[in-house]
């Protein structure tokens, strides 16, 4: 099955009871047993739920994996991955990480004795120089948030394999439409399904997909033992979202390109971060590992003025100022005061998250309307 077909049919069976084409929302916590242990594969909904299982099968299918796991949020999914580790273990991660992931690593798991190294990952040799006998996991995001750096997944996978370390990739920004990390050698792919997979800004959810059976068993154990699962209603919504992922992504990419080019030619704009530009430092890697370049764009206005950035995001009318990304509607964000407010100013500025940085999640509206909105908000 090819990708577009998988988004609709991957891992899905028609409902055995009545032939419903969409899996029913099994809004139940428990399942009748004829005799103790005599059940139809479902005992309690923290452990298994038919609607969630249909979604987990879809996750596995679209990421070319074998096992999918759904969680109550993207961070709950990452939390489960870090629970594979024990005190004294070390993780190498990007220095340009989603703010909530950084907070989870530093404010929760450092307290349990896990050590994190936050480094630029554009160069795999540099990543390898941080490996020691305690290193158990490399955790990467590409494109990164919000600087749109591109990390070479294949090169990281070679380092991970050589040293017998797990490689996890947060694939939220790219989605499996653009890149499939397991095919490039990653062991774990993770999503905030809140974003593109759900696609309609109406649900919070996380996903993991793996190929290795022993790793899957351990993660299912943690999923059930820690209990950060999602409900059947949310599972249904994300399953529905995935069915249009490919057509939405195609339009996100088309609109993203138009908006990025418009911004790059704007006299008031200093810099535009988007991996589709040939001038992007890792454009060649992006071209090799991604099918297209996506709808996430960041830019900085000339003069790097904090107040001007605030004025621009306040003035936009179609782009809604809001946390999150990946929905059908266009959103804007000001990382320094919003998503990255939990990262100290010196830390965030080192990675380029300056005061005037604005991040756009370009939606699937008419590109002309989006550009007109930017025009009136930025001024000339
Ligand atoms: C939103 C996001 C997360 C966290 O996911 P939640 O669903 O909000 O818990 C993790 N990584 C990236 C790249 C994100 O954009």
PDB file of C-alpha atoms in Angstrom, residues 49-329:
ATOM      1  CA  UNK A  49      -9.724   0.052  23.815  1.00  0.00           C
ATOM      2  CA  UNK A  50     -10.975  -0.891  20.327  1.00  0.00           C
ATOM      3  CA  UNK A  51     -11.172   2.703  19.074  1.00  0.00           C
ATOM      4  CA  UNK A  52      -7.711   3.490  20.409  1.00  0.00           C
ATOM      5  CA  UNK A  53      -6.389   0.269  18.935  1.00  0.00           C
ATOM      6  CA  UNK A  54      -7.733   1.202  15.474  1.00  0.00           C
ATOM      7  CA  UNK A  55      -5.868   4.508  15.794  1.00  0.00           C
ATOM      8  CA  UNK A  56      -2.680   2.822  17.038  1.00  0.00           C
ATOM      9  CA  UNK A  57      -2.781   0.552  13.973  1.00  0.00           C
ATOM     10  CA  UNK A  58      -3.142   3.634  11.757  1.00  0.00           C
ATOM     11  CA  UNK A  59      -0.145   5.299  13.457  1.00  0.00           C
ATOM     12  CA  UNK A  60       1.982   2.187  12.823  1.00  0.00           C
ATOM     13  CA  UNK A  61       0.881   2.012   9.198  1.00  0.00           C
ATOM     14  CA  UNK A  62       1.544   5.625   8.177  1.00  0.00           C
ATOM     15  CA  UNK A  63       5.009   5.616   9.793  1.00  0.00           C
ATOM     16  CA  UNK A  64       5.985   2.281   8.174  1.00  0.00           C
ATOM     17  CA  UNK A  65       6.310   0.769  11.638  1.00  0.00           C
ATOM     18  CA  UNK A  66       4.926  -2.351  13.265  1.00  0.00           C
ATOM     19  CA  UNK A  67       3.588  -1.123  16.608  1.00  0.00           C
ATOM     20  CA  UNK A  68       1.739   2.122  17.366  1.00  0.00           C
ATOM     21  CA  UNK A  69       0.915   3.582  20.776  1.00  0.00           C
ATOM     22  CA  UNK A  70      -1.452   6.468  21.521  1.00  0.00           C
ATOM     23  CA  UNK A  71      -1.046   8.732  24.540  1.00  0.00           C
ATOM     24  CA  UNK A  72      -2.967  11.551  26.202  1.00  0.00           C
ATOM     25  CA  UNK A  73      -0.528  14.130  24.759  1.00  0.00           C
ATOM     26  CA  UNK A  74       2.726  14.421  22.874  1.00  0.00           C
ATOM     27  CA  UNK A  75       4.546  15.034  26.141  1.00  0.00           C
ATOM     28  CA  UNK A  76       3.003  11.903  27.653  1.00  0.00           C
ATOM     29  CA  UNK A  77       4.462   9.971  24.698  1.00  0.00           C
ATOM     30  CA  UNK A  78       7.944  11.443  25.312  1.00  0.00           C
ATOM     31  CA  UNK A  79       7.532  10.778  29.038  1.00  0.00           C
ATOM     32  CA  UNK A  80       7.005   7.080  28.227  1.00  0.00           C
ATOM     33  CA  UNK A  81      10.199   7.014  26.133  1.00  0.00           C
ATOM     34  CA  UNK A  82      12.320   8.513  28.917  1.00  0.00           C
ATOM     35  CA  UNK A  83      10.868   5.933  31.321  1.00  0.00           C
ATOM     36  CA  UNK A  84      12.813   3.325  29.321  1.00  0.00           C
ATOM     37  CA  UNK A  85      15.880   4.785  31.103  1.00  0.00           C
ATOM     38  CA  UNK A  86      17.213   4.605  34.651  1.00  0.00           C
ATOM     39  CA  UNK A  87      19.191   6.965  36.905  1.00  0.00           C
ATOM     40  CA  UNK A  88      22.699   7.553  35.543  1.00  0.00           C
ATOM     41  CA  UNK A  89      21.655   7.099  31.922  1.00  0.00           C
ATOM     42  CA  UNK A  90      22.431   9.917  29.497  1.00  0.00           C
ATOM     43  CA  UNK A  91      20.486  11.406  26.605  1.00  0.00           C
ATOM     44  CA  UNK A  92      21.840  13.525  23.773  1.00  0.00           C
ATOM     45  CA  UNK A  93      19.246  15.950  22.491  1.00  0.00           C
ATOM     46  CA  UNK A  94      18.972  19.049  20.341  1.00  0.00           C
ATOM     47  CA  UNK A  95      19.570  22.520  21.784  1.00  0.00           C
ATOM     48  CA  UNK A  96      16.648  23.791  19.685  1.00  0.00           C
ATOM     49  CA  UNK A  97      13.991  21.640  21.251  1.00  0.00           C
ATOM     50  CA  UNK A  98      10.244  22.090  21.724  1.00  0.00           C
ATOM     51  CA  UNK A  99       9.956  24.085  24.969  1.00  0.00           C
ATOM     52  CA  UNK A 100       7.732  21.552  26.721  1.00  0.00           C
ATOM     53  CA  UNK A 101      10.146  18.726  25.945  1.00  0.00           C
ATOM     54  CA  UNK A 102      13.024  20.778  27.360  1.00  0.00           C
ATOM     55  CA  UNK A 103      10.970  21.435  30.492  1.00  0.00           C
ATOM     56  CA  UNK A 104      10.094  17.732  30.878  1.00  0.00           C
ATOM     57  CA  UNK A 105      13.743  16.713  30.520  1.00  0.00           C
ATOM     58  CA  UNK A 106      15.253  19.358  32.800  1.00  0.00           C
ATOM     59  CA  UNK A 107      12.535  19.937  35.405  1.00  0.00           C
ATOM     60  CA  UNK A 108      11.252  16.374  35.773  1.00  0.00           C
ATOM     61  CA  UNK A 109      13.710  13.740  34.590  1.00  0.00           C
ATOM     62  CA  UNK A 110      16.949  15.418  35.684  1.00  0.00           C
ATOM     63  CA  UNK A 111      15.441  15.125  39.163  1.00  0.00           C
ATOM     64  CA  UNK A 112      15.367  11.351  38.710  1.00  0.00           C
ATOM     65  CA  UNK A 113      19.059  11.258  37.775  1.00  0.00           C
ATOM     66  CA  UNK A 114      18.854  11.138  33.977  1.00  0.00           C
ATOM     67  CA  UNK A 115      21.460  13.405  32.372  1.00  0.00           C
ATOM     68  CA  UNK A 116      20.692  15.421  29.219  1.00  0.00           C
ATOM     69  CA  UNK A 117      23.129  17.032  26.780  1.00  0.00           C
ATOM     70  CA  UNK A 118      21.559  19.743  24.601  1.00  0.00           C
ATOM     71  CA  UNK A 119      23.663  20.292  21.494  1.00  0.00           C
ATOM     72  CA  UNK A 120      23.435  21.405  17.868  1.00  0.00           C
ATOM     73  CA  UNK A 121      22.890  18.207  15.882  1.00  0.00           C
ATOM     74  CA  UNK A 122      23.597  19.365  12.326  1.00  0.00           C
ATOM     75  CA  UNK A 123      26.891  17.478  12.488  1.00  0.00           C
ATOM     76  CA  UNK A 124      26.682  13.767  13.389  1.00  0.00           C
ATOM     77  CA  UNK A 125      30.381  13.656  14.365  1.00  0.00           C
ATOM     78  CA  UNK A 126      29.689  16.267  17.000  1.00  0.00           C
ATOM     79  CA  UNK A 127      26.807  14.141  18.314  1.00  0.00           C
ATOM     80  CA  UNK A 128      29.126  11.138  18.456  1.00  0.00           C
ATOM     81  CA  UNK A 129      31.659  13.107  20.504  1.00  0.00           C
ATOM     82  CA  UNK A 130      29.078  13.266  23.340  1.00  0.00           C
ATOM     83  CA  UNK A 131      28.544   9.490  23.420  1.00  0.00           C
ATOM     84  CA  UNK A 132      29.891   7.621  26.443  1.00  0.00           C
ATOM     85  CA  UNK A 133      29.093   4.273  28.064  1.00  0.00           C
ATOM     86  CA  UNK A 134      26.051   5.784  29.837  1.00  0.00           C
ATOM     87  CA  UNK A 135      24.443   7.153  26.663  1.00  0.00           C
ATOM     88  CA  UNK A 136      21.194   5.298  26.012  1.00  0.00           C
ATOM     89  CA  UNK A 137      19.168   7.604  23.790  1.00  0.00           C
ATOM     90  CA  UNK A 138      19.579  10.221  21.088  1.00  0.00           C
ATOM     91  CA  UNK A 139      16.482  12.410  20.871  1.00  0.00           C
ATOM     92  CA  UNK A 140      16.104  14.553  17.748  1.00  0.00           C
ATOM     93  CA  UNK A 141      13.531  16.882  16.262  1.00  0.00           C
ATOM     94  CA  UNK A 142      13.677  17.820  12.577  1.00  0.00           C
ATOM     95  CA  UNK A 143      12.759  20.368  11.359  1.00  0.00           C
ATOM     96  CA  UNK A 144      13.411  21.916  14.753  1.00  0.00           C
ATOM     97  CA  UNK A 145      11.062  24.238  16.523  1.00  0.00           C
ATOM     98  CA  UNK A 146      11.091  27.155  15.840  1.00  0.00           C
ATOM     99  CA  UNK A 147      14.389  27.608  13.952  1.00  0.00           C
ATOM    100  CA  UNK A 148      13.659  25.051  11.197  1.00  0.00           C
ATOM    101  CA  UNK A 149      17.094  23.461  11.472  1.00  0.00           C
ATOM    102  CA  UNK A 150      17.371  20.180   9.622  1.00  0.00           C
ATOM    103  CA  UNK A 151      19.065  17.185  11.199  1.00  0.00           C
ATOM    104  CA  UNK A 152      20.317  14.286   9.097  1.00  0.00           C
ATOM    105  CA  UNK A 153      18.359  11.319  10.501  1.00  0.00           C
ATOM    106  CA  UNK A 154      20.344   8.717   8.545  1.00  0.00           C
ATOM    107  CA  UNK A 155      23.663  10.076   9.862  1.00  0.00           C
ATOM    108  CA  UNK A 156      22.358  10.039  13.457  1.00  0.00           C
ATOM    109  CA  UNK A 157      21.052   6.493  12.966  1.00  0.00           C
ATOM    110  CA  UNK A 158      24.557   5.383  11.976  1.00  0.00           C
ATOM    111  CA  UNK A 159      25.967   6.843  15.208  1.00  0.00           C
ATOM    112  CA  UNK A 160      23.171   5.231  17.233  1.00  0.00           C
ATOM    113  CA  UNK A 161      23.644   1.785  15.642  1.00  0.00           C
ATOM    114  CA  UNK A 162      27.424   1.909  16.035  1.00  0.00           C
ATOM    115  CA  UNK A 163      27.132   2.531  19.789  1.00  0.00           C
ATOM    116  CA  UNK A 164      23.965   0.501  20.382  1.00  0.00           C
ATOM    117  CA  UNK A 165      21.941   3.554  21.438  1.00  0.00           C
ATOM    118  CA  UNK A 166      18.264   4.160  20.714  1.00  0.00           C
ATOM    119  CA  UNK A 167      17.412   6.947  18.289  1.00  0.00           C
ATOM    120  CA  UNK A 168      14.078   8.693  18.796  1.00  0.00           C
ATOM    121  CA  UNK A 169      12.745  11.297  16.368  1.00  0.00           C
ATOM    122  CA  UNK A 170       9.993  13.787  17.141  1.00  0.00           C
ATOM    123  CA  UNK A 171       8.315  13.851  13.715  1.00  0.00           C
ATOM    124  CA  UNK A 172       5.587  16.345  14.653  1.00  0.00           C
ATOM    125  CA  UNK A 173       6.659  19.111  12.243  1.00  0.00           C
ATOM    126  CA  UNK A 174       7.341  16.918   9.218  1.00  0.00           C
ATOM    127  CA  UNK A 175       4.630  14.239   9.586  1.00  0.00           C
ATOM    128  CA  UNK A 176       5.060  10.907   7.788  1.00  0.00           C
ATOM    129  CA  UNK A 177       3.839  12.625   4.597  1.00  0.00           C
ATOM    130  CA  UNK A 178       7.173  14.440   4.428  1.00  0.00           C
ATOM    131  CA  UNK A 179       9.569  12.025   6.147  1.00  0.00           C
ATOM    132  CA  UNK A 180       9.518   8.563   7.672  1.00  0.00           C
ATOM    133  CA  UNK A 181      12.244   8.319  10.331  1.00  0.00           C
ATOM    134  CA  UNK A 182      11.954   4.533  10.845  1.00  0.00           C
ATOM    135  CA  UNK A 183      12.885   4.031   7.178  1.00  0.00           C
ATOM    136  CA  UNK A 184      15.929   6.240   7.765  1.00  0.00           C
ATOM    137  CA  UNK A 185      17.093   4.064  10.684  1.00  0.00           C
ATOM    138  CA  UNK A 186      15.406   5.597  13.756  1.00  0.00           C
ATOM    139  CA  UNK A 187      14.109   3.225  16.453  1.00  0.00           C
ATOM    140  CA  UNK A 188      11.249   5.342  17.772  1.00  0.00           C
ATOM    141  CA  UNK A 189       9.152   7.953  16.020  1.00  0.00           C
ATOM    142  CA  UNK A 190       7.051  10.280  18.126  1.00  0.00           C
ATOM    143  CA  UNK A 191       4.238  12.738  17.339  1.00  0.00           C
ATOM    144  CA  UNK A 192       2.302  15.398  19.027  1.00  0.00           C
ATOM    145  CA  UNK A 193      -0.829  14.212  17.186  1.00  0.00           C
ATOM    146  CA  UNK A 194      -2.375  17.426  18.503  1.00  0.00           C
ATOM    147  CA  UNK A 195      -0.769  19.081  15.467  1.00  0.00           C
ATOM    148  CA  UNK A 196      -0.834  17.800  11.860  1.00  0.00           C
ATOM    149  CA  UNK A 197      -2.097  14.260  12.471  1.00  0.00           C
ATOM    150  CA  UNK A 198      -5.246  15.509  14.208  1.00  0.00           C
ATOM    151  CA  UNK A 199      -5.082  18.536  11.958  1.00  0.00           C
ATOM    152  CA  UNK A 200      -8.138  20.438  13.186  1.00  0.00           C
ATOM    153  CA  UNK A 201      -7.009  21.983  16.495  1.00  0.00           C
ATOM    154  CA  UNK A 202      -9.644  20.082  18.424  1.00  0.00           C
ATOM    155  CA  UNK A 203      -7.736  17.419  20.333  1.00  0.00           C
ATOM    156  CA  UNK A 204      -4.547  16.903  22.378  1.00  0.00           C
ATOM    157  CA  UNK A 205      -2.801  13.580  21.765  1.00  0.00           C
ATOM    158  CA  UNK A 206       0.572  11.858  21.411  1.00  0.00           C
ATOM    159  CA  UNK A 207       1.890   8.911  19.430  1.00  0.00           C
ATOM    160  CA  UNK A 208       4.838   6.543  19.328  1.00  0.00           C
ATOM    161  CA  UNK A 209       5.664   4.072  16.570  1.00  0.00           C
ATOM    162  CA  UNK A 210       8.395   1.410  16.648  1.00  0.00           C
ATOM    163  CA  UNK A 211       9.382  -1.689  14.670  1.00  0.00           C
ATOM    164  CA  UNK A 212      11.216  -3.724  17.292  1.00  0.00           C
ATOM    165  CA  UNK A 213       9.003  -6.156  19.213  1.00  0.00           C
ATOM    166  CA  UNK A 214      10.905  -6.075  22.517  1.00  0.00           C
ATOM    167  CA  UNK A 215      10.958  -2.265  22.496  1.00  0.00           C
ATOM    168  CA  UNK A 216       7.221  -2.203  21.723  1.00  0.00           C
ATOM    169  CA  UNK A 217       6.486  -4.580  24.605  1.00  0.00           C
ATOM    170  CA  UNK A 218       8.394  -2.394  27.038  1.00  0.00           C
ATOM    171  CA  UNK A 219       6.583   0.740  25.798  1.00  0.00           C
ATOM    172  CA  UNK A 220       3.157  -0.953  25.995  1.00  0.00           C
ATOM    173  CA  UNK A 221       4.058  -1.963  29.540  1.00  0.00           C
ATOM    174  CA  UNK A 222       4.910   1.664  30.413  1.00  0.00           C
ATOM    175  CA  UNK A 223       1.790   2.958  28.623  1.00  0.00           C
ATOM    176  CA  UNK A 224      -0.395   0.690  30.743  1.00  0.00           C
ATOM    177  CA  UNK A 225       1.624   1.003  33.965  1.00  0.00           C
ATOM    178  CA  UNK A 226       1.843   4.813  33.903  1.00  0.00           C
ATOM    179  CA  UNK A 227      -1.607   5.180  32.353  1.00  0.00           C
ATOM    180  CA  UNK A 228      -1.287   8.346  30.242  1.00  0.00           C
ATOM    181  CA  UNK A 229      -3.662   7.024  27.574  1.00  0.00           C
ATOM    182  CA  UNK A 230      -6.121   8.939  25.413  1.00  0.00           C
ATOM    183  CA  UNK A 231      -9.880   8.408  25.379  1.00  0.00           C
ATOM    184  CA  UNK A 232     -11.970   6.812  22.612  1.00  0.00           C
ATOM    185  CA  UNK A 233     -13.553  10.086  21.463  1.00  0.00           C
ATOM    186  CA  UNK A 234     -10.143  11.680  20.928  1.00  0.00           C
ATOM    187  CA  UNK A 235      -8.916   8.503  19.227  1.00  0.00           C
ATOM    188  CA  UNK A 236     -11.807   8.749  16.771  1.00  0.00           C
ATOM    189  CA  UNK A 237     -11.041  12.395  15.989  1.00  0.00           C
ATOM    190  CA  UNK A 238      -7.367  11.749  15.258  1.00  0.00           C
ATOM    191  CA  UNK A 239      -8.205   8.691  13.167  1.00  0.00           C
ATOM    192  CA  UNK A 240     -10.511  10.901  11.117  1.00  0.00           C
ATOM    193  CA  UNK A 241      -7.814  13.571  10.867  1.00  0.00           C
ATOM    194  CA  UNK A 242      -5.254  11.115   9.511  1.00  0.00           C
ATOM    195  CA  UNK A 243      -7.546  10.223   6.583  1.00  0.00           C
ATOM    196  CA  UNK A 244      -6.949  13.663   5.036  1.00  0.00           C
ATOM    197  CA  UNK A 245      -3.327  14.101   6.165  1.00  0.00           C
ATOM    198  CA  UNK A 246      -1.909  13.765   2.649  1.00  0.00           C
ATOM    199  CA  UNK A 247      -4.218  16.313   1.013  1.00  0.00           C
ATOM    200  CA  UNK A 248      -3.829  18.759   3.869  1.00  0.00           C
ATOM    201  CA  UNK A 249      -0.045  18.435   3.830  1.00  0.00           C
ATOM    202  CA  UNK A 250       0.102  18.963   0.099  1.00  0.00           C
ATOM    203  CA  UNK A 251      -1.708  22.296   0.529  1.00  0.00           C
ATOM    204  CA  UNK A 252       0.299  23.251   3.655  1.00  0.00           C
ATOM    205  CA  UNK A 253       3.456  22.804   1.548  1.00  0.00           C
ATOM    206  CA  UNK A 254       2.123  24.811  -1.421  1.00  0.00           C
ATOM    207  CA  UNK A 255       0.974  27.668   0.807  1.00  0.00           C
ATOM    208  CA  UNK A 256       4.156  27.481   2.896  1.00  0.00           C
ATOM    209  CA  UNK A 257       6.283  27.986  -0.202  1.00  0.00           C
ATOM    210  CA  UNK A 258       4.257  31.022  -1.326  1.00  0.00           C
ATOM    211  CA  UNK A 259       4.341  32.637   2.124  1.00  0.00           C
ATOM    212  CA  UNK A 260       8.080  31.938   2.606  1.00  0.00           C
ATOM    213  CA  UNK A 261       8.888  33.504  -0.769  1.00  0.00           C
ATOM    214  CA  UNK A 262       6.693  36.519  -0.040  1.00  0.00           C
ATOM    215  CA  UNK A 263       8.429  37.096   3.312  1.00  0.00           C
ATOM    216  CA  UNK A 264      11.921  36.616   1.845  1.00  0.00           C
ATOM    217  CA  UNK A 265      11.243  39.462  -0.606  1.00  0.00           C
ATOM    218  CA  UNK A 266       9.772  41.815   2.001  1.00  0.00           C
ATOM    219  CA  UNK A 267      11.923  44.934   2.636  1.00  0.00           C
ATOM    220  CA  UNK A 268      11.182  44.952   6.394  1.00  0.00           C
ATOM    221  CA  UNK A 269      12.231  41.359   6.955  1.00  0.00           C
ATOM    222  CA  UNK A 270      15.737  40.426   8.010  1.00  0.00           C
ATOM    223  CA  UNK A 271      15.607  36.660   7.813  1.00  0.00           C
ATOM    224  CA  UNK A 272      13.216  33.844   6.931  1.00  0.00           C
ATOM    225  CA  UNK A 273      13.769  30.322   8.276  1.00  0.00           C
ATOM    226  CA  UNK A 274      12.317  27.680   5.960  1.00  0.00           C
ATOM    227  CA  UNK A 275      14.116  24.533   4.748  1.00  0.00           C
ATOM    228  CA  UNK A 276      12.892  24.936   1.167  1.00  0.00           C
ATOM    229  CA  UNK A 277      15.305  27.801   0.428  1.00  0.00           C
ATOM    230  CA  UNK A 278      18.507  26.798  -1.321  1.00  0.00           C
ATOM    231  CA  UNK A 279      20.270  29.183   1.065  1.00  0.00           C
ATOM    232  CA  UNK A 280      19.084  27.150   4.090  1.00  0.00           C
ATOM    233  CA  UNK A 281      22.267  25.663   5.625  1.00  0.00           C
ATOM    234  CA  UNK A 282      20.917  22.108   5.451  1.00  0.00           C
ATOM    235  CA  UNK A 283      18.747  22.390   2.347  1.00  0.00           C
ATOM    236  CA  UNK A 284      20.472  19.393   0.735  1.00  0.00           C
ATOM    237  CA  UNK A 285      19.693  17.124   3.704  1.00  0.00           C
ATOM    238  CA  UNK A 286      16.112  18.407   3.727  1.00  0.00           C
ATOM    239  CA  UNK A 287      15.809  17.602   0.023  1.00  0.00           C
ATOM    240  CA  UNK A 288      17.160  14.121   0.571  1.00  0.00           C
ATOM    241  CA  UNK A 289      15.082  13.097   3.581  1.00  0.00           C
ATOM    242  CA  UNK A 290      11.869  15.086   3.038  1.00  0.00           C
ATOM    243  CA  UNK A 291       9.354  14.887   0.212  1.00  0.00           C
ATOM    244  CA  UNK A 292       8.597  18.625   0.418  1.00  0.00           C
ATOM    245  CA  UNK A 293       9.295  21.451   2.889  1.00  0.00           C
ATOM    246  CA  UNK A 294       6.147  21.937   4.939  1.00  0.00           C
ATOM    247  CA  UNK A 295       4.167  24.910   6.142  1.00  0.00           C
ATOM    248  CA  UNK A 296       6.162  25.934   9.210  1.00  0.00           C
ATOM    249  CA  UNK A 297       8.065  29.194   8.767  1.00  0.00           C
ATOM    250  CA  UNK A 298       9.842  31.536  11.180  1.00  0.00           C
ATOM    251  CA  UNK A 299      11.014  35.074  10.431  1.00  0.00           C
ATOM    252  CA  UNK A 300      12.683  38.054  12.086  1.00  0.00           C
ATOM    253  CA  UNK A 301      11.991  41.701  11.250  1.00  0.00           C
ATOM    254  CA  UNK A 302      14.833  44.178  10.720  1.00  0.00           C
ATOM    255  CA  UNK A 303      15.946  45.855  13.942  1.00  0.00           C
ATOM    256  CA  UNK A 304      14.916  42.854  16.105  1.00  0.00           C
ATOM    257  CA  UNK A 305      12.343  44.942  17.972  1.00  0.00           C
ATOM    258  CA  UNK A 306      10.268  43.072  20.582  1.00  0.00           C
ATOM    259  CA  UNK A 307       7.368  45.553  20.504  1.00  0.00           C
ATOM    260  CA  UNK A 308       7.159  45.522  16.731  1.00  0.00           C
ATOM    261  CA  UNK A 309       6.925  41.723  16.724  1.00  0.00           C
ATOM    262  CA  UNK A 310       4.100  41.910  19.262  1.00  0.00           C
ATOM    263  CA  UNK A 311       2.330  44.547  17.137  1.00  0.00           C
ATOM    264  CA  UNK A 312       2.586  42.346  14.023  1.00  0.00           C
ATOM    265  CA  UNK A 313       1.106  39.254  15.680  1.00  0.00           C
ATOM    266  CA  UNK A 314      -1.653  41.371  17.225  1.00  0.00           C
ATOM    267  CA  UNK A 315      -2.507  42.921  13.844  1.00  0.00           C
ATOM    268  CA  UNK A 316      -2.914  39.691  11.909  1.00  0.00           C
ATOM    269  CA  UNK A 317      -6.543  38.853  11.226  1.00  0.00           C
ATOM    270  CA  UNK A 318      -6.548  35.503   9.438  1.00  0.00           C
ATOM    271  CA  UNK A 319      -3.453  34.177  11.207  1.00  0.00           C
ATOM    272  CA  UNK A 320      -4.697  33.637  14.765  1.00  0.00           C
ATOM    273  CA  UNK A 321      -2.230  34.345  17.554  1.00  0.00           C
ATOM    274  CA  UNK A 322      -2.196  31.052  19.437  1.00  0.00           C
ATOM    275  CA  UNK A 323      -0.015  28.274  20.774  1.00  0.00           C
ATOM    276  CA  UNK A 324       0.108  25.106  18.676  1.00  0.00           C
ATOM    277  CA  UNK A 325       0.407  24.442  14.942  1.00  0.00           C
ATOM    278  CA  UNK A 326      -0.545  22.032  12.215  1.00  0.00           C
ATOM    279  CA  UNK A 327      -4.278  22.719  12.008  1.00  0.00           C
ATOM    280  CA  UNK A 328      -6.189  23.657   8.857  1.00  0.00           C
ATOM    281  CA  UNK A 329      -6.259  27.273  10.063  1.00  0.00           C
TER     282      UNK A 329
END
